CSV table of C-alpha atoms in Angstrom, one decimal:
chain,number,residue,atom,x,y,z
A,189,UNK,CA,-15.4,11.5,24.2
A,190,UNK,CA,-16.2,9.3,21.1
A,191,UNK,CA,-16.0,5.9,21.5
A,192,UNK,CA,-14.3,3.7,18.7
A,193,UNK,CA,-17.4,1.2,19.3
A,194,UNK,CA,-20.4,3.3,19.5
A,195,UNK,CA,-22.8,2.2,17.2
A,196,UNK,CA,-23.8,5.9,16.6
A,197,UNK,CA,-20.5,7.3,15.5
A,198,UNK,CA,-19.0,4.3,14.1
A,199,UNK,CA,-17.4,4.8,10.4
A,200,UNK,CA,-19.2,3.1,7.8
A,201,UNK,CA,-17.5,0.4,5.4
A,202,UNK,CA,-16.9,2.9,2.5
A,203,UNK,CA,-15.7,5.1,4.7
A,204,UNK,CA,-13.0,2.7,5.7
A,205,UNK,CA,-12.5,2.6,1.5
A,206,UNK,CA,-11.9,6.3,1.5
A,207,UNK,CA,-9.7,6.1,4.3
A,208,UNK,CA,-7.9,2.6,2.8
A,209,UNK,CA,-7.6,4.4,-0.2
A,210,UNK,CA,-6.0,7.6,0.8
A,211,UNK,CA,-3.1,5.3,2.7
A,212,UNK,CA,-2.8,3.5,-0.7
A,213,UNK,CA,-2.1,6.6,-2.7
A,214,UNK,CA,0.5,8.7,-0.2
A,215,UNK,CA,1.9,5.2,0.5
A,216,UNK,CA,2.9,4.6,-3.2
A,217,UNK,CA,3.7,8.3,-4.1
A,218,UNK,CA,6.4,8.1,-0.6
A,219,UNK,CA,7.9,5.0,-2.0
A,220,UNK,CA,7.7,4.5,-4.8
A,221,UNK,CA,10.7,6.6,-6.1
A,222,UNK,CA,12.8,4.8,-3.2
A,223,UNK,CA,12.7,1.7,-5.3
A,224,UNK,CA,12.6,3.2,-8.8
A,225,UNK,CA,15.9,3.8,-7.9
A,226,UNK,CA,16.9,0.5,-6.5
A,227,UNK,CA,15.7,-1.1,-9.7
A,228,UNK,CA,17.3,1.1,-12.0
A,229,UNK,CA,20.5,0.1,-9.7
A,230,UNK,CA,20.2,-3.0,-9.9
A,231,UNK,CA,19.2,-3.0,-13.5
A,232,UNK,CA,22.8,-2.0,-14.5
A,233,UNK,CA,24.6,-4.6,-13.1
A,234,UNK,CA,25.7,-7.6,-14.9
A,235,UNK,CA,24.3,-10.0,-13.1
A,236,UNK,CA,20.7,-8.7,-14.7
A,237,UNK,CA,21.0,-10.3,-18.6
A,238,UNK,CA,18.1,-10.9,-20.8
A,239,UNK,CA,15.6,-13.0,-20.1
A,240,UNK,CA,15.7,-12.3,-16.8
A,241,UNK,CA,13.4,-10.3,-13.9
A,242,UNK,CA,14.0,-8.2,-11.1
A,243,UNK,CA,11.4,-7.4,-8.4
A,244,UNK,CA,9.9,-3.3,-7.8
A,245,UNK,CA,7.7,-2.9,-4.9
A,246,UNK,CA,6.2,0.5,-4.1
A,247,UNK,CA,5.2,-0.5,-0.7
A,248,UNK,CA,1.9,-1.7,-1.3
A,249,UNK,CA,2.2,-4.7,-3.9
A,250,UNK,CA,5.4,-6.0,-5.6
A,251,UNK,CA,5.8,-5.9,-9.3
A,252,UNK,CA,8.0,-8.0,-11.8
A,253,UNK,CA,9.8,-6.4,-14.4
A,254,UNK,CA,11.5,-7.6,-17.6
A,255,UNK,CA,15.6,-7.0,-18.1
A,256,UNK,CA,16.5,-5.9,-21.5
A,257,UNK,CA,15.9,-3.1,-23.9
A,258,UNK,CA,12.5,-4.0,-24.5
A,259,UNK,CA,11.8,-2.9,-20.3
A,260,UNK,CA,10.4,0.1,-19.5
A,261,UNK,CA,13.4,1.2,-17.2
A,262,UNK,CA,15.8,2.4,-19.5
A,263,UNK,CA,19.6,1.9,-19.3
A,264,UNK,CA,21.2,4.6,-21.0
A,265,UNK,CA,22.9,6.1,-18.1
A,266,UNK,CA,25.2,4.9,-15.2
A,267,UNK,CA,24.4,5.5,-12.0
A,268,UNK,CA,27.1,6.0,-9.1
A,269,UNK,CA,25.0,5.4,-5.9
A,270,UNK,CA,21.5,6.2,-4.7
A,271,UNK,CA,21.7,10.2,-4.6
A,272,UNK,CA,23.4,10.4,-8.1
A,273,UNK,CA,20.7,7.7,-9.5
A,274,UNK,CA,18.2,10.1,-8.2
A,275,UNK,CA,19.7,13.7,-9.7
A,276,UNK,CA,20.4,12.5,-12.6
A,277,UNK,CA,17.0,10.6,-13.1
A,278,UNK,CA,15.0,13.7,-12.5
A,279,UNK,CA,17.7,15.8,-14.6
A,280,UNK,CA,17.7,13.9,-17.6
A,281,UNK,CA,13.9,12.1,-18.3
A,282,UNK,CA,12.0,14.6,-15.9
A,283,UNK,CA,10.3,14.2,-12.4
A,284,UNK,CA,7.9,12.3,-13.3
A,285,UNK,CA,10.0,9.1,-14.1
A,286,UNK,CA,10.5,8.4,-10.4
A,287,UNK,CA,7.3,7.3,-10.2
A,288,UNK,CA,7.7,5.4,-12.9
A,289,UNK,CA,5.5,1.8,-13.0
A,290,UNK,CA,3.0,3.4,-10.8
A,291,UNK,CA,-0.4,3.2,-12.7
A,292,UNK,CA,-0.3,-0.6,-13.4
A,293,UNK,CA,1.0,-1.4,-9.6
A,294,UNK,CA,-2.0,0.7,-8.2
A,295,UNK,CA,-4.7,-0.9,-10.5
A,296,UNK,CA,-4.2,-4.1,-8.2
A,297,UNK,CA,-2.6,-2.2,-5.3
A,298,UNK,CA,-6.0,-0.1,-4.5
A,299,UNK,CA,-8.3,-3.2,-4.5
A,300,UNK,CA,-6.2,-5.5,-2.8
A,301,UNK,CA,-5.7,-2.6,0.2
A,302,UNK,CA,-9.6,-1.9,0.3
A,303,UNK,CA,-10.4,-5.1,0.7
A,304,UNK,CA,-7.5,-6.1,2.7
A,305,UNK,CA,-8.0,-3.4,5.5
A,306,UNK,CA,-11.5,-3.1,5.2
A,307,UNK,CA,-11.4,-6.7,6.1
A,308,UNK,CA,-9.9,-6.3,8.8
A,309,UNK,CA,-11.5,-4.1,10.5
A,310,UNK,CA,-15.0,-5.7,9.9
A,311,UNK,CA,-14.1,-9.1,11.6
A,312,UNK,CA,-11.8,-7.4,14.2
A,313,UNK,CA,-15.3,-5.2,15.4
A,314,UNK,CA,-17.7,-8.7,14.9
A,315,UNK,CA,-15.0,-10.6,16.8
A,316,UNK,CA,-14.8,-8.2,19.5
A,317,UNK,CA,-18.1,-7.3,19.8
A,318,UNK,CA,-19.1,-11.2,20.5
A,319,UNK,CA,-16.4,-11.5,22.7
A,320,UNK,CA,-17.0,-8.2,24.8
A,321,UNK,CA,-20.8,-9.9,24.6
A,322,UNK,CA,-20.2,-13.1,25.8
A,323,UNK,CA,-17.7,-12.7,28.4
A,324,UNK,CA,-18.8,-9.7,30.0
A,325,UNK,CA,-15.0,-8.5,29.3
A,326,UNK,CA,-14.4,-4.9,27.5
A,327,UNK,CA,-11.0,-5.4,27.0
A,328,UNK,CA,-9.5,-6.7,23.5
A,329,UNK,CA,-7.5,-9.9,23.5
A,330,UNK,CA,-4.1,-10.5,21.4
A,331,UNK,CA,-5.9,-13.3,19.5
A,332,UNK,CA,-8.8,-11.1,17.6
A,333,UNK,CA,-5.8,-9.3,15.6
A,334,UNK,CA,-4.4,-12.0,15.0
A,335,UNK,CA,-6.8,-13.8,13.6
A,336,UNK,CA,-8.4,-10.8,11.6
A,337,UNK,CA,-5.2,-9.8,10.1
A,338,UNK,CA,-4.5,-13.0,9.0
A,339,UNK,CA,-8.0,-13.9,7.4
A,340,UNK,CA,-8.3,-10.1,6.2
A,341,UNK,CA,-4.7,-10.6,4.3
A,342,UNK,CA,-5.9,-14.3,3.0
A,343,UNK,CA,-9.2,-13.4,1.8
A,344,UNK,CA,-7.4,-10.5,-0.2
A,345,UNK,CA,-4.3,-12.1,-1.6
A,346,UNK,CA,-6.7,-15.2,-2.7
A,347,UNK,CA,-9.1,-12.4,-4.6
A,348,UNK,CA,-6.5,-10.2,-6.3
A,349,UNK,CA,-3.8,-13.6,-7.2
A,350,UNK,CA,-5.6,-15.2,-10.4
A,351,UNK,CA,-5.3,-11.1,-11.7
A,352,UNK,CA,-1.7,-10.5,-10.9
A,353,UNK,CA,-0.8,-13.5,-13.5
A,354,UNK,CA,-2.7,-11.0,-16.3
A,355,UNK,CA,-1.0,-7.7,-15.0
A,356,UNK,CA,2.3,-9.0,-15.2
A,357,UNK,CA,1.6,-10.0,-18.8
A,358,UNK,CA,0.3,-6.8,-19.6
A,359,UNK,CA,2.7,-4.9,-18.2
A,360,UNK,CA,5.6,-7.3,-19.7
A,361,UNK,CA,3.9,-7.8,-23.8
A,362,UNK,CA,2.1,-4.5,-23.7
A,363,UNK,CA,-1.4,-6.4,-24.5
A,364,UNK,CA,-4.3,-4.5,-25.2
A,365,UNK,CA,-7.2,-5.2,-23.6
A,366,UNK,CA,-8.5,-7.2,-26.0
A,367,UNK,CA,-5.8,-9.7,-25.8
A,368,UNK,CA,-6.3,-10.5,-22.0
A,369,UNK,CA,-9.4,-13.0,-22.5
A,370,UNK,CA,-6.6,-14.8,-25.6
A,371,UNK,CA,-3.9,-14.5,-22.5
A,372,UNK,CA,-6.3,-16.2,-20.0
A,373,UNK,CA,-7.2,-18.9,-21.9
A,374,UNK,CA,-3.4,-19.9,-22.8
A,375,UNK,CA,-3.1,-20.5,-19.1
A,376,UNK,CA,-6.1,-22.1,-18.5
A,377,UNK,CA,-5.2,-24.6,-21.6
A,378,UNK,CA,-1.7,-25.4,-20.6
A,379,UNK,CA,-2.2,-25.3,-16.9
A,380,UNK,CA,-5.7,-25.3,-16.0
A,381,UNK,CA,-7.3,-23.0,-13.1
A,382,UNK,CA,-4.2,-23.8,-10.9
A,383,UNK,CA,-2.2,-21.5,-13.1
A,384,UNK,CA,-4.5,-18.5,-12.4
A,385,UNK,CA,-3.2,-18.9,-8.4
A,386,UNK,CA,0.5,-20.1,-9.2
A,387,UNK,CA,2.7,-18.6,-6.7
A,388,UNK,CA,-0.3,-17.8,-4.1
A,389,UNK,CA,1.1,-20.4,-1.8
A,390,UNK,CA,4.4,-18.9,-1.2
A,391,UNK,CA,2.7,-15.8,-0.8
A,392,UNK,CA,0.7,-16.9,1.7
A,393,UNK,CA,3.1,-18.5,3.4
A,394,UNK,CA,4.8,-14.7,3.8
A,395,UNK,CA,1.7,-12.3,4.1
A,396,UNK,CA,-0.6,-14.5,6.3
A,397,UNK,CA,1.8,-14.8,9.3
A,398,UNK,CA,3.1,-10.8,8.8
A,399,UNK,CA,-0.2,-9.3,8.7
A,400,UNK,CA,-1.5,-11.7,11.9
A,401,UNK,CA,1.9,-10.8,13.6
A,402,UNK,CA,1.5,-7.3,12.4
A,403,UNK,CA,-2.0,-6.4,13.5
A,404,UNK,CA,-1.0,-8.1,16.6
A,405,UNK,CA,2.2,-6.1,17.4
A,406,UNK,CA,0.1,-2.4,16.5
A,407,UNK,CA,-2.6,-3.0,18.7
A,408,UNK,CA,-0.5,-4.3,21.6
A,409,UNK,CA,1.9,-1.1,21.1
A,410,UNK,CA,-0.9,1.3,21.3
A,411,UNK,CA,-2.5,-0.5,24.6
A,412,UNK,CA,1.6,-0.5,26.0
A,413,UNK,CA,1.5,3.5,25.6
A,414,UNK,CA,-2.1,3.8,27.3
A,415,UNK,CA,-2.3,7.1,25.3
A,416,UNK,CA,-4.6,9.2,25.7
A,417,UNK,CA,-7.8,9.8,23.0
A,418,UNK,CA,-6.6,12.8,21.8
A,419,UNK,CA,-2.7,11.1,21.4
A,420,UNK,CA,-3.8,7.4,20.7
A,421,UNK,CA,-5.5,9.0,17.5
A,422,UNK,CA,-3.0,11.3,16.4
A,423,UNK,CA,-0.9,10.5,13.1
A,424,UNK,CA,2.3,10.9,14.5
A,425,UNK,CA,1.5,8.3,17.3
A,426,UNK,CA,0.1,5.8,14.4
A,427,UNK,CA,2.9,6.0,12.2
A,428,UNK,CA,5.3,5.3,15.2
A,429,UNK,CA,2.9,2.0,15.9
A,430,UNK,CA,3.4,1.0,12.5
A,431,UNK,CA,6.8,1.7,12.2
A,432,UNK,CA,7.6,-1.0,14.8
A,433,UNK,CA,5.0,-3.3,14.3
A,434,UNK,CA,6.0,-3.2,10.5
A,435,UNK,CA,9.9,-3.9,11.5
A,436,UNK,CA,8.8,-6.8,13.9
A,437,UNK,CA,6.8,-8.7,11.4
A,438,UNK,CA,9.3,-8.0,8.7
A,439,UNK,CA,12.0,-9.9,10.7
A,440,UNK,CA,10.3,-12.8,11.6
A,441,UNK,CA,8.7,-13.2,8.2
A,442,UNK,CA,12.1,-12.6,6.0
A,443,UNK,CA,13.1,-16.0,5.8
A,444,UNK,CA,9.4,-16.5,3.6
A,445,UNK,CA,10.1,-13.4,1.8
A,446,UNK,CA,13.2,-14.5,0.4
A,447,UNK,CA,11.6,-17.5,-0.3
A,448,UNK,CA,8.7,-15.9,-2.0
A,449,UNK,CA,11.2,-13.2,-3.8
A,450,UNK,CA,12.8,-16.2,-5.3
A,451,UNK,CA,9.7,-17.9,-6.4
A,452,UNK,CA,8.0,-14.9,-7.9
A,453,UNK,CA,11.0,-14.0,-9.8
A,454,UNK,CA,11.2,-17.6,-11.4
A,455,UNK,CA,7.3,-17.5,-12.2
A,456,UNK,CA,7.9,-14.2,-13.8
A,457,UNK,CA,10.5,-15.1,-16.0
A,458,UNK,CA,8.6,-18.1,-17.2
A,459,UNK,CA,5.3,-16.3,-17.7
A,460,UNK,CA,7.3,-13.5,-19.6
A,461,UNK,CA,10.1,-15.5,-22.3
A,462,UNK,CA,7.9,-18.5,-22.7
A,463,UNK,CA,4.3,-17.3,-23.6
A,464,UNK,CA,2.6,-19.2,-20.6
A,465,UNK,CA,3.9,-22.8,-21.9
A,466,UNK,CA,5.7,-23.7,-19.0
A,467,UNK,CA,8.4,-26.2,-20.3
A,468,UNK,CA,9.0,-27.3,-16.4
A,469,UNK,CA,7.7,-27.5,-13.7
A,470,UNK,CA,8.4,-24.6,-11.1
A,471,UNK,CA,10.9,-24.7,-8.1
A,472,UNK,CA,8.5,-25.4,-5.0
A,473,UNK,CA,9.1,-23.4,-2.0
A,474,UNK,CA,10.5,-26.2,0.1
A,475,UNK,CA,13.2,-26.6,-2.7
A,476,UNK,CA,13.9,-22.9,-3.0
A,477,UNK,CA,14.4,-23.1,0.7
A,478,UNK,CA,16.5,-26.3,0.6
A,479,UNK,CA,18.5,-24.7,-2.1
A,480,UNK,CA,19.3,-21.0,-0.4
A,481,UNK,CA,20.4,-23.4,2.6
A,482,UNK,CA,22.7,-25.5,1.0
A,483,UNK,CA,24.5,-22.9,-0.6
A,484,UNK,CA,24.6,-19.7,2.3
A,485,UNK,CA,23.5,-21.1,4.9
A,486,UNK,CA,21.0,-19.7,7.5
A,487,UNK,CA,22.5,-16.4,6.9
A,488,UNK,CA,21.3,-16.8,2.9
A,489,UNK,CA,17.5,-16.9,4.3
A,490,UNK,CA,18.1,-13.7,6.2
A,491,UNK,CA,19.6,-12.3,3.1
A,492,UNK,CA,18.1,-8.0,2.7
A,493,UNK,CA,17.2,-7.8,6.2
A,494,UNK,CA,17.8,-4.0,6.7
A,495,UNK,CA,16.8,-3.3,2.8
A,496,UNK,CA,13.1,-5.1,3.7
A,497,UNK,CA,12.5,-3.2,7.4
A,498,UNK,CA,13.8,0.1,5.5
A,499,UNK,CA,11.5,-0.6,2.5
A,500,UNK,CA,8.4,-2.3,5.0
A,501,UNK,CA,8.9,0.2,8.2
A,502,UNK,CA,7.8,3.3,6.5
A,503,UNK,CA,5.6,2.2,4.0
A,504,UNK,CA,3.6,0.1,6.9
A,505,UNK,CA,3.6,3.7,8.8
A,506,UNK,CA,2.6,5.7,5.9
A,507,UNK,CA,-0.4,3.2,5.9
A,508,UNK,CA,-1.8,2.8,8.9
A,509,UNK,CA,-1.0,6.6,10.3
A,510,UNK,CA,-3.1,7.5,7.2
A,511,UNK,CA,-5.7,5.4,7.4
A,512,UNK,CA,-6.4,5.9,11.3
A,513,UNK,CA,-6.3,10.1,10.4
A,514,UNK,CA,-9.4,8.9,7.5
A,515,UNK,CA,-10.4,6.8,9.8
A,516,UNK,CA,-10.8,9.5,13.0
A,517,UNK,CA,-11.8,11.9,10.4
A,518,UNK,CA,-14.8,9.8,9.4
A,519,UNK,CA,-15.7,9.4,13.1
A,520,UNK,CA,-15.2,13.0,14.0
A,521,UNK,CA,-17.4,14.0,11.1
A,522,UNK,CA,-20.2,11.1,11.9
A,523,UNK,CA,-20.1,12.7,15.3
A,524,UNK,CA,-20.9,16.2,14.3
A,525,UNK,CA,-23.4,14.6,12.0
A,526,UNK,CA,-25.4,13.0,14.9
A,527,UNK,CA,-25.3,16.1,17.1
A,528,UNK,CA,-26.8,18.4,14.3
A,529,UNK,CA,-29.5,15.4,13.9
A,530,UNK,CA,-29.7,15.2,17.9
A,531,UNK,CA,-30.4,19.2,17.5
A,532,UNK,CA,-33.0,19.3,15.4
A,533,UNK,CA,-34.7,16.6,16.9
A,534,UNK,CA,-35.0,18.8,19.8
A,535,UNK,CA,-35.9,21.6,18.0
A,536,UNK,CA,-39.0,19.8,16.6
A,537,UNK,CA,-40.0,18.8,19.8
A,538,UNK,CA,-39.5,22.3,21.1
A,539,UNK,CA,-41.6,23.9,18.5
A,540,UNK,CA,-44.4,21.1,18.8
A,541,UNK,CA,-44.3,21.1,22.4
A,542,UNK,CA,-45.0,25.5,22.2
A,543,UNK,CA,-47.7,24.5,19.4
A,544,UNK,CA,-50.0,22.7,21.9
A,545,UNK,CA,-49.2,25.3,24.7
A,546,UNK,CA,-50.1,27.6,22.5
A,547,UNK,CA,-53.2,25.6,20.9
A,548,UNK,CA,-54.4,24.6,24.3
């Protein structure tokens, strides 16, 4: 049997990339057309004017896009409902466009996943290998998830934030890469380094607590089942983990995702129509909050409940199910690896040892 925690057959950091990586790309090429669709939806309603954003997420990392003609989701055809939006998408501009928006989301989404579950599984080992250490206990306690999903998501939100302020330029202006450092330094004038992290609190007030109750709620579900090796490993068993750890954490979280949704959306809209000279000061999340309350209610912070765990259930399955298949690939292969070295190790001393038989 090969053990998760043998030092021998343990997967290496890049090979928790690889793995990473591979869930980022079937992630995004699963959902993204969901919401391509949703957006082009929404984008012919009235309620979407100029001068305004609406929010595409491919299940990986959540993207502003400017209303208008100037967008790139064109608005020439009317859409009756989700299957007709999809026919007549792929009908009339090609395949293709359902995956519209893709390239500039995974430029951030990639790094932000590597270092985001690569994270995570370095201080959940470190963590658990003290603790195993110190207690004498071999068991894994609730707590070390927790923890290294919630540093793991911190660590990467911080990292990739003061570059999502440039993407969302670029993909709103169309500015050549020449033009970022002339973009950066209008925020930095105008707002100092605070503008390149505007908006991180409000998203870590959503992604910190998800990804700690998250991790949490996976690794509990696979110790409930008490699978097997051969079960615990497979793909169809990870992707039903993360299908309900994913739906948990999505509830609990919503009422900061609304929050966020709100926030982002405002931020956008200012970085977009007004050059990054922010005429007022943006909406804080305690207002936003205040605000949704006053005028819905509780219900108004619980507003897309079943949209977010349809959108977050399968993209958080996708994920992980691909990532432990890399993941038990990697080990599998490392494995085979050692038992070839283990092999001719003994040939050597086989051969050596009928050499001074022989000699002697």
């Amino acid at each position: 049997m090969i053990r998760e925690d043998d030092p021998q057959f343990r997967i290496t950091p890049f090979q928790q990339m690889a793995s990473a990586c591979s869930g980022a790309l079937i992630t995004s090429l699963f959902m993204t057309p969901l919401d391509v669709v949703k957006i082009r939806l929404q984008a012919q309603q009235k309620a979407l004017l100029s001068n305004k954003c609406y929010l595409y997420c491919n299940g990986l990392m959540e993207h502003l896009c400017p209303c208008g003609e100037t967008a790139w989701i064109p608005r020439r055809v009317h859409f009756h409902g989700t299957i007709d939006a999809f026919y007549k998408i792929a009908k009339l501009e090609g395949v293709p466009a359902l995956w519209s928006g893709l390239s500039p989301t995974l430029i951030l989404a990639l790094p932000c996943t590597v270092i985001y579950f690569v994270s995570y599984e370095q201080l959940r080992y470190q963590m658990k290998t003290i603790y195993n250490t110190t207690t004498g206990n071999p068991t894994q306690p609730m707590w070390i998830p927790l923890i290294a999903g919630a540093t793991a998501r911190m660590t990467a939100v911080t990292l990739v934030s003061p570059l999502e302020l440039i993407r969302t330029k670029m993909q709103s202006k169309k500015l050549t890469y020449s033009e970022i450092n002339l973009a950066l330094r209008q925020v930095l004038k105008y707002e100092g380094y605070k503008g390149l992290f505007r908006g991180l609190g409000s998203t870590l007030l959503r992604d910190v607590p998800f990804s700690g109750l998250y991790w949490t709620t996976f690794e509990t579900t696979k110790r409930i089942f008490n699978k097997p090796d051969s079960e615990k490993n497979s793909f169809l068993f990870n992707f039903f983990c993360g299908s309900v750890a994913g739906s948990i954490a999505a509830f609990v979280t919503l009422p900061f995702d609304v929050v966020k949704t709100h926030q982002q959306i405002e931020l956008g809209e200012k970085e977009i129509y007004t050059d990054g000279k922010i005429q007022q000061r943006a909406s804080n999340m305690q207002d936003i909050a205040r605000n949704i309350y006053k005028n819905h209610g509780i219900r108004g912070l619980f507003t897309g409940l079943l949209p977010r765990i349809f959108k977050v259930a399968p993209a958080c399955a996708i994920m992980i199910a691909t990532f432990e298949y890399g993941k038990q690939f990697f080990r599998t292969y490392n494995s085979q690896k050692y038992k070839e070295k283990m092999q001719r190790h003994q040939d050597i001393v086989l051969v050596t040892k009928s050499s001074n038989e022989d000699y002697s």
